[in-house]
Amino acid sequence: MDSLIKKQLKQIEKQENKFLSKEKNTFIQSKINPIRQKIEGKIPEGLKTTLDAAFMKGFQLVFVKGNDYIEKTYKKDQMQLEHELNNYAVEKSLSKKYIKKLDKEANSSKRINSTLSVLEGGVLGVLGIGLPDIPLFISVIMRTIYQVSLSYGYDYEKDEEKQYVLLLICGAITYGEEQKEYNEQINVLGEKIDQKTSLGDDLKEYIKTTSDLLSNSLLTAKFIQGIPIVGVVGGAINYSMVSKIGKYASIKYKKRYLLSKIKP
């Protein structure tokens, strides 16, 4: 069992290192950044403050009231049952076949939610909607992470798991040393949760940090989406971001799952 898990761990750590070594997307740099630079100079300071507040309220809304609505879009109980069956098979068969089944569930969720993000970004942009769609965009991100977490046997109801989810978003949308720092925070938090170590961190602080990062990352994208002609650009950015968050979540949850299988 340990040899199989260690081999899988080596593979997932290779994926993790590759993810962390990536530079900013060349498409975004070459196509979107020139538009971003022109528009950023025209964005009033008040709009940034408004956007920061909108993301903060969006996260609070999703965490307080949104989970019930998000869970109506997928079968949580069925996903938990499928994980239990696959997990049992992993422990009994010592075969990577069933680990691949866990991966399959997670990958399916990522594809669906990336498509939803294009509809959210492009269609709402064409309709001329900017700020009001932020809770919907956050819900798509959360739906992506929640389904990946369930695929590897992790629930997201407790505050410490919500903190873990928020750190995943931060780790996915940053670069360089900042990203590596978030990655280490995720490792430490995951270990503390799994070892049932007492946590005293304030969820609100995690929400504030994550909402500010998302706000900065999507400031121009949301501004563009309020202009019908270029709404499709916002959709492209949203797809890229949700896809990246989903990929990173899969890496971290799978690594956490594999580490839990190694006997002390």
PDB file of C-alpha atoms in Angstrom:
ATOM      1  CA  MET A   1       0.000   0.000   0.000  1.00  0.00           C
ATOM      2  CA  ASP A   2       2.700   2.488   1.029  1.00  0.00           C
ATOM      3  CA  SER A   3       4.718   1.907  -2.152  1.00  0.00           C
ATOM      4  CA  LEU A   4       1.675   2.615  -4.345  1.00  0.00           C
ATOM      5  CA  ILE A   5       0.794   5.747  -2.377  1.00  0.00           C
ATOM      6  CA  LYS A   6       4.378   7.016  -2.396  1.00  0.00           C
ATOM      7  CA  LYS A   7       4.541   6.558  -6.156  1.00  0.00           C
ATOM      8  CA  GLN A   8       1.284   8.488  -6.556  1.00  0.00           C
ATOM      9  CA  LEU A   9       2.600  11.175  -4.201  1.00  0.00           C
ATOM     10  CA  LYS A  10       5.730  11.579  -6.284  1.00  0.00           C
ATOM     11  CA  GLN A  11       3.589  12.094  -9.387  1.00  0.00           C
ATOM     12  CA  ILE A  12       1.273  14.639  -7.759  1.00  0.00           C
ATOM     13  CA  GLU A  13       4.220  16.564  -6.284  1.00  0.00           C
ATOM     14  CA  LYS A  14       5.695  16.768  -9.772  1.00  0.00           C
ATOM     15  CA  GLN A  15       2.399  18.279 -10.982  1.00  0.00           C
ATOM     16  CA  GLU A  16       2.407  20.649  -8.018  1.00  0.00           C
ATOM     17  CA  ASN A  17       5.937  21.880  -8.745  1.00  0.00           C
ATOM     18  CA  LYS A  18       5.059  22.382 -12.404  1.00  0.00           C
ATOM     19  CA  PHE A  19       1.980  24.400 -11.427  1.00  0.00           C
ATOM     20  CA  LEU A  20       3.974  26.567  -9.019  1.00  0.00           C
ATOM     21  CA  SER A  21       6.729  27.240 -11.566  1.00  0.00           C
ATOM     22  CA  LYS A  22       4.376  28.587 -14.241  1.00  0.00           C
ATOM     23  CA  GLU A  23       4.615  32.222 -15.191  1.00  0.00           C
ATOM     24  CA  LYS A  24       1.613  34.387 -15.946  1.00  0.00           C
ATOM     25  CA  ASN A  25      -0.444  33.176 -18.908  1.00  0.00           C
ATOM     26  CA  THR A  26       1.090  34.396 -22.164  1.00  0.00           C
ATOM     27  CA  PHE A  27      -2.350  34.822 -23.771  1.00  0.00           C
ATOM     28  CA  ILE A  28      -3.418  37.131 -20.957  1.00  0.00           C
ATOM     29  CA  GLN A  29      -0.171  39.071 -21.241  1.00  0.00           C
ATOM     30  CA  SER A  30      -0.300  39.524 -25.011  1.00  0.00           C
ATOM     31  CA  LYS A  31      -4.037  39.976 -25.591  1.00  0.00           C
ATOM     32  CA  ILE A  32      -5.705  41.116 -22.398  1.00  0.00           C
ATOM     33  CA  ASN A  33      -3.019  43.230 -20.713  1.00  0.00           C
ATOM     34  CA  PRO A  34      -2.938  45.960 -23.411  1.00  0.00           C
ATOM     35  CA  ILE A  35      -6.709  46.353 -22.979  1.00  0.00           C
ATOM     36  CA  ARG A  36      -6.319  46.207 -19.207  1.00  0.00           C
ATOM     37  CA  GLN A  37      -3.679  48.950 -19.160  1.00  0.00           C
ATOM     38  CA  LYS A  38      -5.828  51.305 -21.247  1.00  0.00           C
ATOM     39  CA  ILE A  39      -8.900  50.745 -19.111  1.00  0.00           C
ATOM     40  CA  GLU A  40      -7.182  50.792 -15.712  1.00  0.00           C
ATOM     41  CA  GLY A  41      -6.310  54.445 -16.187  1.00  0.00           C
ATOM     42  CA  LYS A  42      -9.991  55.224 -16.670  1.00  0.00           C
ATOM     43  CA  ILE A  43     -11.314  53.278 -13.683  1.00  0.00           C
ATOM     44  CA  PRO A  44     -12.285  55.623 -10.836  1.00  0.00           C
ATOM     45  CA  GLU A  45     -10.824  54.823  -7.422  1.00  0.00           C
ATOM     46  CA  GLY A  46     -14.369  54.612  -6.106  1.00  0.00           C
ATOM     47  CA  LEU A  47     -15.092  51.696  -8.428  1.00  0.00           C
ATOM     48  CA  LYS A  48     -12.227  49.660  -6.969  1.00  0.00           C
ATOM     49  CA  THR A  49     -13.562  50.302  -3.479  1.00  0.00           C
ATOM     50  CA  THR A  50     -17.019  49.260  -4.657  1.00  0.00           C
ATOM     51  CA  LEU A  51     -15.644  46.117  -6.284  1.00  0.00           C
ATOM     52  CA  ASP A  52     -13.655  45.155  -3.179  1.00  0.00           C
ATOM     53  CA  ALA A  53     -16.813  45.510  -1.106  1.00  0.00           C
ATOM     54  CA  ALA A  54     -18.849  43.537  -3.666  1.00  0.00           C
ATOM     55  CA  PHE A  55     -16.442  40.584  -3.533  1.00  0.00           C
ATOM     56  CA  MET A  56     -16.387  40.696   0.272  1.00  0.00           C
ATOM     57  CA  LYS A  57     -20.193  40.667   0.428  1.00  0.00           C
ATOM     58  CA  GLY A  58     -20.292  38.007  -2.278  1.00  0.00           C
ATOM     59  CA  PHE A  59     -18.139  35.623  -0.245  1.00  0.00           C
ATOM     60  CA  GLN A  60     -20.128  36.314   2.906  1.00  0.00           C
ATOM     61  CA  LEU A  61     -23.365  35.647   1.035  1.00  0.00           C
ATOM     62  CA  VAL A  62     -22.102  32.386  -0.458  1.00  0.00           C
ATOM     63  CA  PHE A  63     -20.724  31.098   2.850  1.00  0.00           C
ATOM     64  CA  VAL A  64     -23.770  32.087   4.921  1.00  0.00           C
ATOM     65  CA  LYS A  65     -26.625  31.324   2.529  1.00  0.00           C
ATOM     66  CA  GLY A  66     -25.147  30.021  -0.690  1.00  0.00           C
ATOM     67  CA  ASN A  67     -24.132  26.440   0.087  1.00  0.00           C
ATOM     68  CA  ASP A  68     -27.698  25.140   0.085  1.00  0.00           C
ATOM     69  CA  TYR A  69     -28.274  26.636  -3.358  1.00  0.00           C
ATOM     70  CA  ILE A  70     -24.933  25.472  -4.752  1.00  0.00           C
ATOM     71  CA  GLU A  71     -25.550  21.922  -3.515  1.00  0.00           C
ATOM     72  CA  LYS A  72     -28.808  21.812  -5.478  1.00  0.00           C
ATOM     73  CA  THR A  73     -26.693  21.823  -8.664  1.00  0.00           C
ATOM     74  CA  TYR A  74     -24.995  18.487  -7.901  1.00  0.00           C
ATOM     75  CA  LYS A  75     -25.702  15.324  -5.914  1.00  0.00           C
ATOM     76  CA  LYS A  76     -23.594  15.701  -2.786  1.00  0.00           C
ATOM     77  CA  ASP A  77     -24.774  12.477  -1.118  1.00  0.00           C
ATOM     78  CA  GLN A  78     -24.053  10.470  -4.259  1.00  0.00           C
ATOM     79  CA  MET A  79     -20.567  11.981  -4.583  1.00  0.00           C
ATOM     80  CA  GLN A  80     -19.801  11.139  -0.954  1.00  0.00           C
ATOM     81  CA  LEU A  81     -21.018   7.573  -1.468  1.00  0.00           C
ATOM     82  CA  GLU A  82     -18.923   7.168  -4.621  1.00  0.00           C
ATOM     83  CA  HIS A  83     -15.867   8.387  -2.735  1.00  0.00           C
ATOM     84  CA  GLU A  84     -16.488   5.933   0.110  1.00  0.00           C
ATOM     85  CA  LEU A  85     -16.755   3.054  -2.366  1.00  0.00           C
ATOM     86  CA  ASN A  86     -13.625   4.103  -4.265  1.00  0.00           C
ATOM     87  CA  ASN A  87     -11.716   4.763  -1.049  1.00  0.00           C
ATOM     88  CA  TYR A  88     -12.645   1.324   0.282  1.00  0.00           C
ATOM     89  CA  ALA A  89     -11.462  -0.207  -2.991  1.00  0.00           C
ATOM     90  CA  VAL A  90      -8.163   1.721  -2.807  1.00  0.00           C
ATOM     91  CA  GLU A  91      -7.490   0.372   0.680  1.00  0.00           C
ATOM     92  CA  LYS A  92      -8.444  -3.207  -0.181  1.00  0.00           C
ATOM     93  CA  SER A  93      -7.140  -3.686  -3.723  1.00  0.00           C
ATOM     94  CA  LEU A  94      -3.812  -1.802  -3.544  1.00  0.00           C
ATOM     95  CA  SER A  95      -4.478  -0.741  -7.139  1.00  0.00           C
ATOM     96  CA  LYS A  96      -4.134   2.680  -8.757  1.00  0.00           C
ATOM     97  CA  LYS A  97      -7.271   1.853 -10.767  1.00  0.00           C
ATOM     98  CA  TYR A  98      -9.479   3.196  -7.994  1.00  0.00           C
ATOM     99  CA  ILE A  99      -7.319   6.245  -7.379  1.00  0.00           C
ATOM    100  CA  LYS A 100      -7.908   7.057 -11.039  1.00  0.00           C
ATOM    101  CA  LYS A 101     -11.651   6.815 -10.372  1.00  0.00           C
ATOM    102  CA  LEU A 102     -11.267   9.505  -7.711  1.00  0.00           C
ATOM    103  CA  ASP A 103      -9.395  11.631 -10.259  1.00  0.00           C
ATOM    104  CA  LYS A 104     -12.095  11.038 -12.872  1.00  0.00           C
ATOM    105  CA  GLU A 105     -14.815  12.455 -10.616  1.00  0.00           C
ATOM    106  CA  ALA A 106     -12.718  15.529  -9.831  1.00  0.00           C
ATOM    107  CA  ASN A 107     -11.785  16.160 -13.478  1.00  0.00           C
ATOM    108  CA  SER A 108     -15.397  15.876 -14.604  1.00  0.00           C
ATOM    109  CA  SER A 109     -16.397  18.575 -12.117  1.00  0.00           C
ATOM    110  CA  LYS A 110     -13.642  20.922 -13.323  1.00  0.00           C
ATOM    111  CA  ARG A 111     -14.702  20.661 -16.984  1.00  0.00           C
ATOM    112  CA  ILE A 112     -18.352  21.392 -16.251  1.00  0.00           C
ATOM    113  CA  ASN A 113     -17.632  24.364 -14.000  1.00  0.00           C
ATOM    114  CA  SER A 114     -15.139  25.939 -16.411  1.00  0.00           C
ATOM    115  CA  THR A 115     -17.878  25.885 -19.042  1.00  0.00           C
ATOM    116  CA  LEU A 116     -20.301  27.495 -16.595  1.00  0.00           C
ATOM    117  CA  SER A 117     -17.778  30.285 -15.987  1.00  0.00           C
ATOM    118  CA  VAL A 118     -17.718  31.157 -19.704  1.00  0.00           C
ATOM    119  CA  LEU A 119     -21.503  31.450 -19.713  1.00  0.00           C
ATOM    120  CA  GLU A 120     -21.361  33.536 -16.545  1.00  0.00           C
ATOM    121  CA  GLY A 121     -18.640  35.804 -17.915  1.00  0.00           C
ATOM    122  CA  GLY A 122     -19.586  36.057 -21.578  1.00  0.00           C
ATOM    123  CA  VAL A 123     -23.379  36.029 -21.518  1.00  0.00           C
ATOM    124  CA  LEU A 124     -23.719  38.353 -18.541  1.00  0.00           C
ATOM    125  CA  GLY A 125     -21.109  40.606 -20.104  1.00  0.00           C
ATOM    126  CA  VAL A 126     -23.065  40.773 -23.349  1.00  0.00           C
ATOM    127  CA  LEU A 127     -26.145  41.685 -21.319  1.00  0.00           C
ATOM    128  CA  GLY A 128     -24.203  44.587 -19.861  1.00  0.00           C
ATOM    129  CA  ILE A 129     -24.002  43.225 -16.312  1.00  0.00           C
ATOM    130  CA  GLY A 130     -20.885  43.868 -14.259  1.00  0.00           C
ATOM    131  CA  LEU A 131     -21.031  43.983 -10.469  1.00  0.00           C
ATOM    132  CA  PRO A 132     -24.298  42.061  -9.905  1.00  0.00           C
ATOM    133  CA  ASP A 133     -22.829  38.835 -11.313  1.00  0.00           C
ATOM    134  CA  ILE A 134     -20.042  38.645  -8.707  1.00  0.00           C
ATOM    135  CA  PRO A 135     -21.949  36.331  -6.303  1.00  0.00           C
ATOM    136  CA  LEU A 136     -22.681  34.051  -9.268  1.00  0.00           C
ATOM    137  CA  PHE A 137     -19.012  33.962 -10.277  1.00  0.00           C
ATOM    138  CA  ILE A 138     -17.982  33.189  -6.692  1.00  0.00           C
ATOM    139  CA  SER A 139     -20.592  30.415  -6.631  1.00  0.00           C
ATOM    140  CA  VAL A 140     -19.069  28.854  -9.766  1.00  0.00           C
ATOM    141  CA  ILE A 141     -15.635  28.910  -8.111  1.00  0.00           C
ATOM    142  CA  MET A 142     -17.026  27.373  -4.925  1.00  0.00           C
ATOM    143  CA  ARG A 143     -18.972  24.744  -6.850  1.00  0.00           C
ATOM    144  CA  THR A 144     -15.751  23.741  -8.602  1.00  0.00           C
ATOM    145  CA  ILE A 145     -13.765  23.401  -5.375  1.00  0.00           C
ATOM    146  CA  TYR A 146     -16.603  21.733  -3.460  1.00  0.00           C
ATOM    147  CA  GLN A 147     -17.011  18.986  -6.044  1.00  0.00           C
ATOM    148  CA  VAL A 148     -13.268  18.368  -6.181  1.00  0.00           C
ATOM    149  CA  SER A 149     -13.115  18.185  -2.375  1.00  0.00           C
ATOM    150  CA  LEU A 150     -15.980  15.677  -2.244  1.00  0.00           C
ATOM    151  CA  SER A 151     -14.250  13.560  -4.894  1.00  0.00           C
ATOM    152  CA  TYR A 152     -11.319  13.074  -2.504  1.00  0.00           C
ATOM    153  CA  GLY A 153     -13.466  12.667   0.611  1.00  0.00           C
ATOM    154  CA  TYR A 154     -13.341  16.135   2.162  1.00  0.00           C
ATOM    155  CA  ASP A 155     -16.402  18.073   3.277  1.00  0.00           C
ATOM    156  CA  TYR A 156     -16.417  21.861   3.363  1.00  0.00           C
ATOM    157  CA  GLU A 157     -18.937  22.749   6.078  1.00  0.00           C
ATOM    158  CA  LYS A 158     -16.589  23.495   8.992  1.00  0.00           C
ATOM    159  CA  ASP A 159     -14.836  26.854   9.274  1.00  0.00           C
ATOM    160  CA  GLU A 160     -11.364  25.309   9.039  1.00  0.00           C
ATOM    161  CA  GLU A 161     -12.278  23.632   5.736  1.00  0.00           C
ATOM    162  CA  LYS A 162     -13.679  26.945   4.492  1.00  0.00           C
ATOM    163  CA  GLN A 163     -10.338  28.518   5.396  1.00  0.00           C
ATOM    164  CA  TYR A 164      -8.642  25.776   3.393  1.00  0.00           C
ATOM    165  CA  VAL A 165     -10.899  26.506   0.399  1.00  0.00           C
ATOM    166  CA  LEU A 166     -10.124  30.222   0.570  1.00  0.00           C
ATOM    167  CA  LEU A 167      -6.376  29.572   0.720  1.00  0.00           C
ATOM    168  CA  LEU A 168      -6.727  27.343  -2.354  1.00  0.00           C
ATOM    169  CA  ILE A 169      -8.177  30.280  -4.269  1.00  0.00           C
ATOM    170  CA  CYS A 170      -5.329  32.540  -3.097  1.00  0.00           C
ATOM    171  CA  GLY A 171      -2.728  29.949  -4.061  1.00  0.00           C
ATOM    172  CA  ALA A 172      -4.259  29.427  -7.489  1.00  0.00           C
ATOM    173  CA  ILE A 173      -4.492  33.069  -8.587  1.00  0.00           C
ATOM    174  CA  THR A 174      -1.115  34.347  -7.349  1.00  0.00           C
ATOM    175  CA  TYR A 175       2.372  33.845  -8.788  1.00  0.00           C
ATOM    176  CA  GLY A 176       5.989  33.464  -7.738  1.00  0.00           C
ATOM    177  CA  GLU A 177       7.020  33.736  -4.100  1.00  0.00           C
ATOM    178  CA  GLU A 178       3.572  34.885  -3.010  1.00  0.00           C
ATOM    179  CA  GLN A 179       2.046  31.740  -4.495  1.00  0.00           C
ATOM    180  CA  LYS A 180       4.656  29.529  -2.833  1.00  0.00           C
ATOM    181  CA  GLU A 181       3.874  31.142   0.524  1.00  0.00           C
ATOM    182  CA  TYR A 182       0.172  30.368   0.093  1.00  0.00           C
ATOM    183  CA  ASN A 183       1.040  26.830  -0.972  1.00  0.00           C
ATOM    184  CA  GLU A 184       2.959  26.314   2.272  1.00  0.00           C
ATOM    185  CA  GLN A 185       0.087  27.785   4.298  1.00  0.00           C
ATOM    186  CA  ILE A 186      -2.240  25.282   2.616  1.00  0.00           C
ATOM    187  CA  ASN A 187       0.089  22.408   3.510  1.00  0.00           C
ATOM    188  CA  VAL A 188       0.276  23.500   7.147  1.00  0.00           C
ATOM    189  CA  LEU A 189      -3.469  24.089   7.473  1.00  0.00           C
ATOM    190  CA  GLY A 190      -4.337  20.759   5.842  1.00  0.00           C
ATOM    191  CA  GLU A 191      -2.016  18.935   8.232  1.00  0.00           C
ATOM    192  CA  LYS A 192      -3.504  20.730  11.245  1.00  0.00           C
ATOM    193  CA  ILE A 193      -7.054  19.899  10.175  1.00  0.00           C
ATOM    194  CA  ASP A 194      -6.263  16.242   9.543  1.00  0.00           C
ATOM    195  CA  GLN A 195      -4.432  15.945  12.866  1.00  0.00           C
ATOM    196  CA  LYS A 196      -7.378  17.697  14.568  1.00  0.00           C
ATOM    197  CA  THR A 197      -5.142  20.430  15.940  1.00  0.00           C
ATOM    198  CA  SER A 198      -7.017  23.368  17.443  1.00  0.00           C
ATOM    199  CA  LEU A 199      -7.342  26.345  15.091  1.00  0.00           C
ATOM    200  CA  GLY A 200      -8.033  29.867  16.292  1.00  0.00           C
ATOM    201  CA  ASP A 201      -7.891  31.809  13.033  1.00  0.00           C
ATOM    202  CA  ASP A 202     -10.717  34.143  12.068  1.00  0.00           C
ATOM    203  CA  LEU A 203     -12.635  33.115   8.934  1.00  0.00           C
ATOM    204  CA  LYS A 204     -13.405  36.770   8.218  1.00  0.00           C
ATOM    205  CA  GLU A 205      -9.703  37.507   7.754  1.00  0.00           C
ATOM    206  CA  TYR A 206      -9.438  34.698   5.190  1.00  0.00           C
ATOM    207  CA  ILE A 207     -12.497  36.057   3.376  1.00  0.00           C
ATOM    208  CA  LYS A 208     -11.025  39.578   3.323  1.00  0.00           C
ATOM    209  CA  THR A 209      -7.669  38.410   1.941  1.00  0.00           C
ATOM    210  CA  THR A 210      -9.259  36.217  -0.729  1.00  0.00           C
ATOM    211  CA  SER A 211     -11.861  38.770  -1.792  1.00  0.00           C
ATOM    212  CA  ASP A 212      -9.182  41.469  -2.170  1.00  0.00           C
ATOM    213  CA  LEU A 213      -7.007  39.165  -4.303  1.00  0.00           C
ATOM    214  CA  LEU A 214      -9.924  38.200  -6.539  1.00  0.00           C
ATOM    215  CA  SER A 215     -11.020  41.807  -6.790  1.00  0.00           C
ATOM    216  CA  ASN A 216      -7.574  42.908  -7.953  1.00  0.00           C
ATOM    217  CA  SER A 217      -7.323  40.012 -10.405  1.00  0.00           C
ATOM    218  CA  LEU A 218     -10.712  40.662 -11.967  1.00  0.00           C
ATOM    219  CA  LEU A 219     -11.019  44.425 -11.636  1.00  0.00           C
ATOM    220  CA  THR A 220     -10.608  45.162 -15.307  1.00  0.00           C
ATOM    221  CA  ALA A 221     -12.422  41.986 -16.349  1.00  0.00           C
ATOM    222  CA  LYS A 222     -15.537  42.991 -14.401  1.00  0.00           C
ATOM    223  CA  PHE A 223     -15.272  46.549 -15.723  1.00  0.00           C
ATOM    224  CA  ILE A 224     -15.053  45.197 -19.272  1.00  0.00           C
ATOM    225  CA  GLN A 225     -18.097  42.976 -18.680  1.00  0.00           C
ATOM    226  CA  GLY A 226     -20.160  46.067 -17.995  1.00  0.00           C
ATOM    227  CA  ILE A 227     -19.537  47.079 -21.613  1.00  0.00           C
ATOM    228  CA  PRO A 228     -21.571  44.750 -23.902  1.00  0.00           C
ATOM    229  CA  ILE A 229     -19.179  44.868 -26.881  1.00  0.00           C
ATOM    230  CA  VAL A 230     -16.249  43.289 -25.050  1.00  0.00           C
ATOM    231  CA  GLY A 231     -18.132  41.027 -22.656  1.00  0.00           C
ATOM    232  CA  VAL A 232     -16.523  38.001 -24.275  1.00  0.00           C
ATOM    233  CA  VAL A 233     -13.138  39.077 -22.900  1.00  0.00           C
ATOM    234  CA  GLY A 234     -14.498  38.809 -19.390  1.00  0.00           C
ATOM    235  CA  GLY A 235     -15.713  35.312 -20.212  1.00  0.00           C
ATOM    236  CA  ALA A 236     -12.250  34.278 -21.374  1.00  0.00           C
ATOM    237  CA  ILE A 237     -10.696  35.562 -18.163  1.00  0.00           C
ATOM    238  CA  ASN A 238     -13.303  33.819 -16.009  1.00  0.00           C
ATOM    239  CA  TYR A 239     -12.758  30.510 -17.809  1.00  0.00           C
ATOM    240  CA  SER A 240      -9.012  30.753 -17.328  1.00  0.00           C
ATOM    241  CA  MET A 241      -9.359  31.564 -13.635  1.00  0.00           C
ATOM    242  CA  VAL A 242     -11.927  28.868 -12.777  1.00  0.00           C
ATOM    243  CA  SER A 243      -9.944  26.293 -14.751  1.00  0.00           C
ATOM    244  CA  LYS A 244      -6.759  27.215 -12.886  1.00  0.00           C
ATOM    245  CA  ILE A 245      -8.461  27.132  -9.482  1.00  0.00           C
ATOM    246  CA  GLY A 246      -9.985  23.735 -10.285  1.00  0.00           C
ATOM    247  CA  LYS A 247      -6.639  22.296 -11.349  1.00  0.00           C
ATOM    248  CA  TYR A 248      -4.859  23.558  -8.248  1.00  0.00           C
ATOM    249  CA  ALA A 249      -7.659  22.301  -5.976  1.00  0.00           C
ATOM    250  CA  SER A 250      -7.352  18.834  -7.530  1.00  0.00           C
ATOM    251  CA  ILE A 251      -3.603  18.772  -6.912  1.00  0.00           C
ATOM    252  CA  LYS A 252      -3.879  19.870  -3.281  1.00  0.00           C
ATOM    253  CA  TYR A 253      -6.849  17.681  -2.326  1.00  0.00           C
ATOM    254  CA  LYS A 254      -5.337  14.626  -3.989  1.00  0.00           C
ATOM    255  CA  LYS A 255      -2.013  15.229  -2.242  1.00  0.00           C
ATOM    256  CA  ARG A 256      -3.827  15.631   1.070  1.00  0.00           C
ATOM    257  CA  TYR A 257      -5.748  12.405   0.443  1.00  0.00           C
ATOM    258  CA  LEU A 258      -2.581  10.478  -0.413  1.00  0.00           C
ATOM    259  CA  LEU A 259      -0.730  11.800   2.642  1.00  0.00           C
ATOM    260  CA  SER A 260      -3.592  10.576   4.834  1.00  0.00           C
ATOM    261  CA  LYS A 261      -2.984   7.037   3.548  1.00  0.00           C
ATOM    262  CA  ILE A 262       0.643   6.843   4.636  1.00  0.00           C
ATOM    263  CA  LYS A 263       0.981   5.005   7.923  1.00  0.00           C
ATOM    264  CA  PRO A 264       2.908   6.923  10.621  1.00  0.00           C
TER     265      PRO A 264
END
